[in-house]
Amino acid sequence: MSLPYSPELDAALAQASLEVGLQEHYRDIVRPLLGVGPARWPRCCGGGCEPCADTLIRVARRVHELLGIEVA
């Protein structure tokens, strides 16, 4: 489950992606992370994946910050 669509969410996701350096075509991979807590986020496997789970998590955290959403 992800957060419901809104122009504010899209703007925050775009800004967070730019700040972290996540390419635009990967943004939809972040959306499911926004609706679940950090305990359910993927972890880096050390395999050199593109994008790395750590990058996706940084974007998700930044989106939450920009939208003022606190996650447990």
PDB file of N, CA and C in Angstrom:
ATOM      1  N   MET A   1       0.842  -1.170   0.000  1.00  0.00           N
ATOM      2  CA  MET A   1       0.000   0.000   0.000  1.00  0.00           C
ATOM      3  C   MET A   1       0.891   1.238   0.000  1.00  0.00           C
ATOM      4  N   SER A   2       0.518   2.246  -0.732  1.00  0.00           N
ATOM      5  CA  SER A   2       1.267   3.493  -0.736  1.00  0.00           C
ATOM      6  C   SER A   2       0.341   4.630  -0.317  1.00  0.00           C
ATOM      7  N   LEU A   3       0.921   5.783  -0.117  1.00  0.00           N
ATOM      8  CA  LEU A   3       0.106   6.951   0.225  1.00  0.00           C
ATOM      9  C   LEU A   3      -0.776   7.309  -0.962  1.00  0.00           C
ATOM     10  N   PRO A   4      -1.960   7.848  -0.708  1.00  0.00           N
ATOM     11  CA  PRO A   4      -2.835   8.233  -1.821  1.00  0.00           C
ATOM     12  C   PRO A   4      -2.189   9.338  -2.662  1.00  0.00           C
ATOM     13  N   TYR A   5      -2.487   9.295  -3.953  1.00  0.00           N
ATOM     14  CA  TYR A   5      -1.948  10.299  -4.863  1.00  0.00           C
ATOM     15  C   TYR A   5      -2.398  11.691  -4.462  1.00  0.00           C
ATOM     16  N   SER A   6      -1.468  12.622  -4.559  1.00  0.00           N
ATOM     17  CA  SER A   6      -1.790  14.036  -4.414  1.00  0.00           C
ATOM     18  C   SER A   6      -0.687  14.826  -5.113  1.00  0.00           C
ATOM     19  N   PRO A   7      -0.999  16.033  -5.556  1.00  0.00           N
ATOM     20  CA  PRO A   7       0.036  16.864  -6.164  1.00  0.00           C
ATOM     21  C   PRO A   7       1.185  17.141  -5.186  1.00  0.00           C
ATOM     22  N   GLU A   8       0.862  17.257  -3.894  1.00  0.00           N
ATOM     23  CA  GLU A   8       1.887  17.511  -2.878  1.00  0.00           C
ATOM     24  C   GLU A   8       2.835  16.313  -2.759  1.00  0.00           C
ATOM     25  N   LEU A   9       2.264  15.117  -2.811  1.00  0.00           N
ATOM     26  CA  LEU A   9       3.096  13.913  -2.756  1.00  0.00           C
ATOM     27  C   LEU A   9       4.015  13.847  -3.968  1.00  0.00           C
ATOM     28  N   ASP A  10       3.474  14.089  -5.144  1.00  0.00           N
ATOM     29  CA  ASP A  10       4.304  14.065  -6.348  1.00  0.00           C
ATOM     30  C   ASP A  10       5.426  15.100  -6.281  1.00  0.00           C
ATOM     31  N   ALA A  11       5.108  16.287  -5.784  1.00  0.00           N
ATOM     32  CA  ALA A  11       6.128  17.337  -5.670  1.00  0.00           C
ATOM     33  C   ALA A  11       7.209  16.938  -4.666  1.00  0.00           C
ATOM     34  N   ALA A  12       6.798  16.373  -3.538  1.00  0.00           N
ATOM     35  CA  ALA A  12       7.765  15.944  -2.524  1.00  0.00           C
ATOM     36  C   ALA A  12       8.632  14.809  -3.051  1.00  0.00           C
ATOM     37  N   LEU A  13       8.028  13.883  -3.780  1.00  0.00           N
ATOM     38  CA  LEU A  13       8.789  12.768  -4.344  1.00  0.00           C
ATOM     39  C   LEU A  13       9.784  13.274  -5.381  1.00  0.00           C
ATOM     40  N   ALA A  14       9.376  14.220  -6.195  1.00  0.00           N
ATOM     41  CA  ALA A  14      10.284  14.798  -7.194  1.00  0.00           C
ATOM     42  C   ALA A  14      11.444  15.518  -6.510  1.00  0.00           C
ATOM     43  N   GLN A  15      11.138  16.329  -5.498  1.00  0.00           N
ATOM     44  CA  GLN A  15      12.179  17.068  -4.796  1.00  0.00           C
ATOM     45  C   GLN A  15      13.143  16.112  -4.090  1.00  0.00           C
ATOM     46  N   ALA A  16      12.605  15.132  -3.380  1.00  0.00           N
ATOM     47  CA  ALA A  16      13.445  14.181  -2.651  1.00  0.00           C
ATOM     48  C   ALA A  16      14.324  13.388  -3.610  1.00  0.00           C
ATOM     49  N   SER A  17      13.772  13.002  -4.742  1.00  0.00           N
ATOM     50  CA  SER A  17      14.545  12.251  -5.735  1.00  0.00           C
ATOM     51  C   SER A  17      15.709  13.080  -6.261  1.00  0.00           C
ATOM     52  N   LEU A  18      15.441  14.341  -6.545  1.00  0.00           N
ATOM     53  CA  LEU A  18      16.512  15.227  -7.019  1.00  0.00           C
ATOM     54  C   LEU A  18      17.587  15.409  -5.961  1.00  0.00           C
ATOM     55  N   GLU A  19      17.168  15.624  -4.725  1.00  0.00           N
ATOM     56  CA  GLU A  19      18.125  15.835  -3.633  1.00  0.00           C
ATOM     57  C   GLU A  19      19.020  14.613  -3.418  1.00  0.00           C
ATOM     58  N   VAL A  20      18.439  13.435  -3.517  1.00  0.00           N
ATOM     59  CA  VAL A  20      19.179  12.202  -3.247  1.00  0.00           C
ATOM     60  C   VAL A  20      19.914  11.704  -4.487  1.00  0.00           C
ATOM     61  N   GLY A  21      19.445  12.113  -5.661  1.00  0.00           N
ATOM     62  CA  GLY A  21      20.084  11.681  -6.904  1.00  0.00           C
ATOM     63  C   GLY A  21      19.440  10.445  -7.514  1.00  0.00           C
ATOM     64  N   LEU A  22      18.161  10.205  -7.199  1.00  0.00           N
ATOM     65  CA  LEU A  22      17.434   9.071  -7.766  1.00  0.00           C
ATOM     66  C   LEU A  22      16.861   9.493  -9.110  1.00  0.00           C
ATOM     67  N   GLN A  23      17.129   8.721 -10.136  1.00  0.00           N
ATOM     68  CA  GLN A  23      16.635   9.052 -11.466  1.00  0.00           C
ATOM     69  C   GLN A  23      15.106   8.987 -11.506  1.00  0.00           C
ATOM     70  N   GLU A  24      14.541   9.838 -12.335  1.00  0.00           N
ATOM     71  CA  GLU A  24      13.087   9.997 -12.408  1.00  0.00           C
ATOM     72  C   GLU A  24      12.365   8.673 -12.677  1.00  0.00           C
ATOM     73  N   HIS A  25      12.918   7.831 -13.530  1.00  0.00           N
ATOM     74  CA  HIS A  25      12.207   6.599 -13.879  1.00  0.00           C
ATOM     75  C   HIS A  25      12.174   5.574 -12.743  1.00  0.00           C
ATOM     76  N   TYR A  26      12.850   5.843 -11.641  1.00  0.00           N
ATOM     77  CA  TYR A  26      12.804   4.956 -10.476  1.00  0.00           C
ATOM     78  C   TYR A  26      11.828   5.441  -9.400  1.00  0.00           C
ATOM     79  N   ARG A  27      11.210   6.572  -9.588  1.00  0.00           N
ATOM     80  CA  ARG A  27      10.353   7.150  -8.538  1.00  0.00           C
ATOM     81  C   ARG A  27       9.198   6.244  -8.141  1.00  0.00           C
ATOM     82  N   ASP A  28       8.624   5.541  -9.087  1.00  0.00           N
ATOM     83  CA  ASP A  28       7.487   4.672  -8.755  1.00  0.00           C
ATOM     84  C   ASP A  28       7.886   3.522  -7.834  1.00  0.00           C
ATOM     85  N   ILE A  29       9.166   3.186  -7.777  1.00  0.00           N
ATOM     86  CA  ILE A  29       9.630   2.132  -6.872  1.00  0.00           C
ATOM     87  C   ILE A  29       9.554   2.612  -5.424  1.00  0.00           C
ATOM     88  N   VAL A  30       9.636   3.905  -5.206  1.00  0.00           N
ATOM     89  CA  VAL A  30       9.604   4.467  -3.859  1.00  0.00           C
ATOM     90  C   VAL A  30       8.173   4.511  -3.311  1.00  0.00           C
ATOM     91  N   ARG A  31       7.199   4.694  -4.165  1.00  0.00           N
ATOM     92  CA  ARG A  31       5.810   4.888  -3.724  1.00  0.00           C
ATOM     93  C   ARG A  31       5.319   3.835  -2.728  1.00  0.00           C
ATOM     94  N   PRO A  32       5.538   2.535  -2.958  1.00  0.00           N
ATOM     95  CA  PRO A  32       5.058   1.550  -1.975  1.00  0.00           C
ATOM     96  C   PRO A  32       5.711   1.696  -0.597  1.00  0.00           C
ATOM     97  N   LEU A  33       6.931   2.217  -0.551  1.00  0.00           N
ATOM     98  CA  LEU A  33       7.623   2.392   0.725  1.00  0.00           C
ATOM     99  C   LEU A  33       6.980   3.482   1.571  1.00  0.00           C
ATOM    100  N   LEU A  34       6.307   4.409   0.931  1.00  0.00           N
ATOM    101  CA  LEU A  34       5.750   5.554   1.637  1.00  0.00           C
ATOM    102  C   LEU A  34       4.561   5.192   2.515  1.00  0.00           C
ATOM    103  N   GLY A  35       3.921   4.068   2.238  1.00  0.00           N
ATOM    104  CA  GLY A  35       2.745   3.679   2.993  1.00  0.00           C
ATOM    105  C   GLY A  35       2.992   2.630   4.055  1.00  0.00           C
ATOM    106  N   VAL A  36       4.240   2.203   4.198  1.00  0.00           N
ATOM    107  CA  VAL A  36       4.585   1.205   5.218  1.00  0.00           C
ATOM    108  C   VAL A  36       5.688   1.761   6.104  1.00  0.00           C
ATOM    109  N   GLY A  37       5.832   1.219   7.258  1.00  0.00           N
ATOM    110  CA  GLY A  37       6.864   1.679   8.180  1.00  0.00           C
ATOM    111  C   GLY A  37       8.249   1.170   7.810  1.00  0.00           C
ATOM    112  N   PRO A  38       9.270   1.794   8.358  1.00  0.00           N
ATOM    113  CA  PRO A  38      10.650   1.418   8.070  1.00  0.00           C
ATOM    114  C   PRO A  38      10.969  -0.049   8.341  1.00  0.00           C
ATOM    115  N   ALA A  39      10.258  -0.684   9.249  1.00  0.00           N
ATOM    116  CA  ALA A  39      10.513  -2.098   9.534  1.00  0.00           C
ATOM    117  C   ALA A  39      10.246  -2.973   8.309  1.00  0.00           C
ATOM    118  N   ARG A  40       9.423  -2.486   7.396  1.00  0.00           N
ATOM    119  CA  ARG A  40       9.082  -3.260   6.191  1.00  0.00           C
ATOM    120  C   ARG A  40       9.848  -2.806   4.963  1.00  0.00           C
ATOM    121  N   TRP A  41      10.744  -1.844   5.126  1.00  0.00           N
ATOM    122  CA  TRP A  41      11.536  -1.379   3.989  1.00  0.00           C
ATOM    123  C   TRP A  41      12.626  -2.397   3.666  1.00  0.00           C
ATOM    124  N   PRO A  42      13.018  -2.480   2.399  1.00  0.00           N
ATOM    125  CA  PRO A  42      14.078  -3.418   2.017  1.00  0.00           C
ATOM    126  C   PRO A  42      15.422  -2.976   2.588  1.00  0.00           C
ATOM    127  N   ARG A  43      16.334  -3.869   2.636  1.00  0.00           N
ATOM    128  CA  ARG A  43      17.692  -3.572   3.107  1.00  0.00           C
ATOM    129  C   ARG A  43      18.667  -3.773   1.951  1.00  0.00           C
ATOM    130  N   CYS A  44      19.756  -3.061   1.999  1.00  0.00           N
ATOM    131  CA  CYS A  44      20.809  -3.211   0.998  1.00  0.00           C
ATOM    132  C   CYS A  44      21.376  -4.628   1.088  1.00  0.00           C
ATOM    133  N   CYS A  45      21.521  -5.266  -0.068  1.00  0.00           N
ATOM    134  CA  CYS A  45      22.059  -6.625  -0.103  1.00  0.00           C
ATOM    135  C   CYS A  45      23.553  -6.648  -0.384  1.00  0.00           C
ATOM    136  N   GLY A  46      24.119  -5.477  -0.696  1.00  0.00           N
ATOM    137  CA  GLY A  46      25.544  -5.408  -0.995  1.00  0.00           C
ATOM    138  C   GLY A  46      25.895  -5.886  -2.391  1.00  0.00           C
ATOM    139  N   GLY A  47      24.881  -6.097  -3.219  1.00  0.00           N
ATOM    140  CA  GLY A  47      25.117  -6.624  -4.561  1.00  0.00           C
ATOM    141  C   GLY A  47      25.293  -5.574  -5.645  1.00  0.00           C
ATOM    142  N   GLY A  48      25.347  -4.313  -5.270  1.00  0.00           N
ATOM    143  CA  GLY A  48      25.540  -3.259  -6.262  1.00  0.00           C
ATOM    144  C   GLY A  48      24.309  -2.987  -7.117  1.00  0.00           C
ATOM    145  N   CYS A  49      23.129  -3.223  -6.558  1.00  0.00           N
ATOM    146  CA  CYS A  49      21.884  -3.012  -7.299  1.00  0.00           C
ATOM    147  C   CYS A  49      21.708  -1.542  -7.670  1.00  0.00           C
ATOM    148  N   GLU A  50      21.004  -1.331  -8.767  1.00  0.00           N
ATOM    149  CA  GLU A  50      20.679   0.021  -9.200  1.00  0.00           C
ATOM    150  C   GLU A  50      19.187   0.116  -9.395  1.00  0.00           C
ATOM    151  N   PRO A  51      18.482   0.850  -8.595  1.00  0.00           N
ATOM    152  CA  PRO A  51      18.990   1.633  -7.485  1.00  0.00           C
ATOM    153  C   PRO A  51      19.141   0.767  -6.233  1.00  0.00           C
ATOM    154  N   CYS A  52      20.028   1.183  -5.391  1.00  0.00           N
ATOM    155  CA  CYS A  52      20.242   0.490  -4.123  1.00  0.00           C
ATOM    156  C   CYS A  52      19.062   0.771  -3.186  1.00  0.00           C
ATOM    157  N   ALA A  53      18.719  -0.210  -2.374  1.00  0.00           N
ATOM    158  CA  ALA A  53      17.645  -0.033  -1.399  1.00  0.00           C
ATOM    159  C   ALA A  53      17.930   1.143  -0.477  1.00  0.00           C
ATOM    160  N   ASP A  54      19.197   1.382  -0.161  1.00  0.00           N
ATOM    161  CA  ASP A  54      19.541   2.519   0.697  1.00  0.00           C
ATOM    162  C   ASP A  54      19.137   3.845   0.054  1.00  0.00           C
ATOM    163  N   THR A  55      19.284   3.943  -1.260  1.00  0.00           N
ATOM    164  CA  THR A  55      18.882   5.156  -1.975  1.00  0.00           C
ATOM    165  C   THR A  55      17.370   5.323  -1.921  1.00  0.00           C
ATOM    166  N   LEU A  56      16.640   4.237  -2.142  1.00  0.00           N
ATOM    167  CA  LEU A  56      15.179   4.293  -2.087  1.00  0.00           C
ATOM    168  C   LEU A  56      14.712   4.717  -0.708  1.00  0.00           C
ATOM    169  N   ILE A  57      15.361   4.214   0.322  1.00  0.00           N
ATOM    170  CA  ILE A  57      15.006   4.555   1.699  1.00  0.00           C
ATOM    171  C   ILE A  57      15.299   6.021   1.988  1.00  0.00           C
ATOM    172  N   ARG A  58      16.425   6.528   1.495  1.00  0.00           N
ATOM    173  CA  ARG A  58      16.730   7.958   1.705  1.00  0.00           C
ATOM    174  C   ARG A  58      15.662   8.831   1.065  1.00  0.00           C
ATOM    175  N   VAL A  59      15.214   8.451  -0.118  1.00  0.00           N
ATOM    176  CA  VAL A  59      14.165   9.218  -0.789  1.00  0.00           C
ATOM    177  C   VAL A  59      12.866   9.136   0.018  1.00  0.00           C
ATOM    178  N   ALA A  60      12.489   7.947   0.453  1.00  0.00           N
ATOM    179  CA  ALA A  60      11.252   7.779   1.225  1.00  0.00           C
ATOM    180  C   ALA A  60      11.301   8.601   2.513  1.00  0.00           C
ATOM    181  N   ARG A  61      12.418   8.551   3.220  1.00  0.00           N
ATOM    182  CA  ARG A  61      12.555   9.342   4.454  1.00  0.00           C
ATOM    183  C   ARG A  61      12.405  10.835   4.167  1.00  0.00           C
ATOM    184  N   ARG A  62      13.017  11.286   3.081  1.00  0.00           N
ATOM    185  CA  ARG A  62      12.958  12.708   2.740  1.00  0.00           C
ATOM    186  C   ARG A  62      11.538  13.120   2.355  1.00  0.00           C
ATOM    187  N   VAL A  63      10.823  12.261   1.637  1.00  0.00           N
ATOM    188  CA  VAL A  63       9.432  12.551   1.293  1.00  0.00           C
ATOM    189  C   VAL A  63       8.622  12.714   2.572  1.00  0.00           C
ATOM    190  N   HIS A  64       8.813  11.801   3.508  1.00  0.00           N
ATOM    191  CA  HIS A  64       8.099  11.905   4.785  1.00  0.00           C
ATOM    192  C   HIS A  64       8.424  13.220   5.491  1.00  0.00           C
ATOM    193  N   GLU A  65       9.705  13.597   5.485  1.00  0.00           N
ATOM    194  CA  GLU A  65      10.099  14.863   6.109  1.00  0.00           C
ATOM    195  C   GLU A  65       9.405  16.037   5.423  1.00  0.00           C
ATOM    196  N   LEU A  66       9.444  16.053   4.106  1.00  0.00           N
ATOM    197  CA  LEU A  66       8.858  17.172   3.358  1.00  0.00           C
ATOM    198  C   LEU A  66       7.356  17.288   3.578  1.00  0.00           C
ATOM    199  N   LEU A  67       6.696  16.163   3.772  1.00  0.00           N
ATOM    200  CA  LEU A  67       5.242  16.165   3.970  1.00  0.00           C
ATOM    201  C   LEU A  67       4.850  16.238   5.445  1.00  0.00           C
ATOM    202  N   GLY A  68       5.854  16.205   6.320  1.00  0.00           N
ATOM    203  CA  GLY A  68       5.562  16.266   7.750  1.00  0.00           C
ATOM    204  C   GLY A  68       4.932  15.001   8.289  1.00  0.00           C
ATOM    205  N   ILE A  69       5.268  13.869   7.689  1.00  0.00           N
ATOM    206  CA  ILE A  69       4.730  12.585   8.124  1.00  0.00           C
ATOM    207  C   ILE A  69       5.732  11.910   9.033  1.00  0.00           C
ATOM    208  N   GLU A  70       5.280  11.539  10.220  1.00  0.00           N
ATOM    209  CA  GLU A  70       6.138  10.805  11.155  1.00  0.00           C
ATOM    210  C   GLU A  70       5.864   9.324  10.987  1.00  0.00           C
ATOM    211  N   VAL A  71       6.939   8.550  10.884  1.00  0.00           N
ATOM    212  CA  VAL A  71       6.794   7.103  10.770  1.00  0.00           C
ATOM    213  C   VAL A  71       7.466   6.431  11.960  1.00  0.00           C
ATOM    214  N   ALA A  72       6.877   5.345  12.380  1.00  0.00           N
ATOM    215  CA  ALA A  72       7.407   4.635  13.559  1.00  0.00           C
ATOM    216  C   ALA A  72       8.516   3.696  13.150  1.00  0.00           C
TER     217      ALA A  72
END
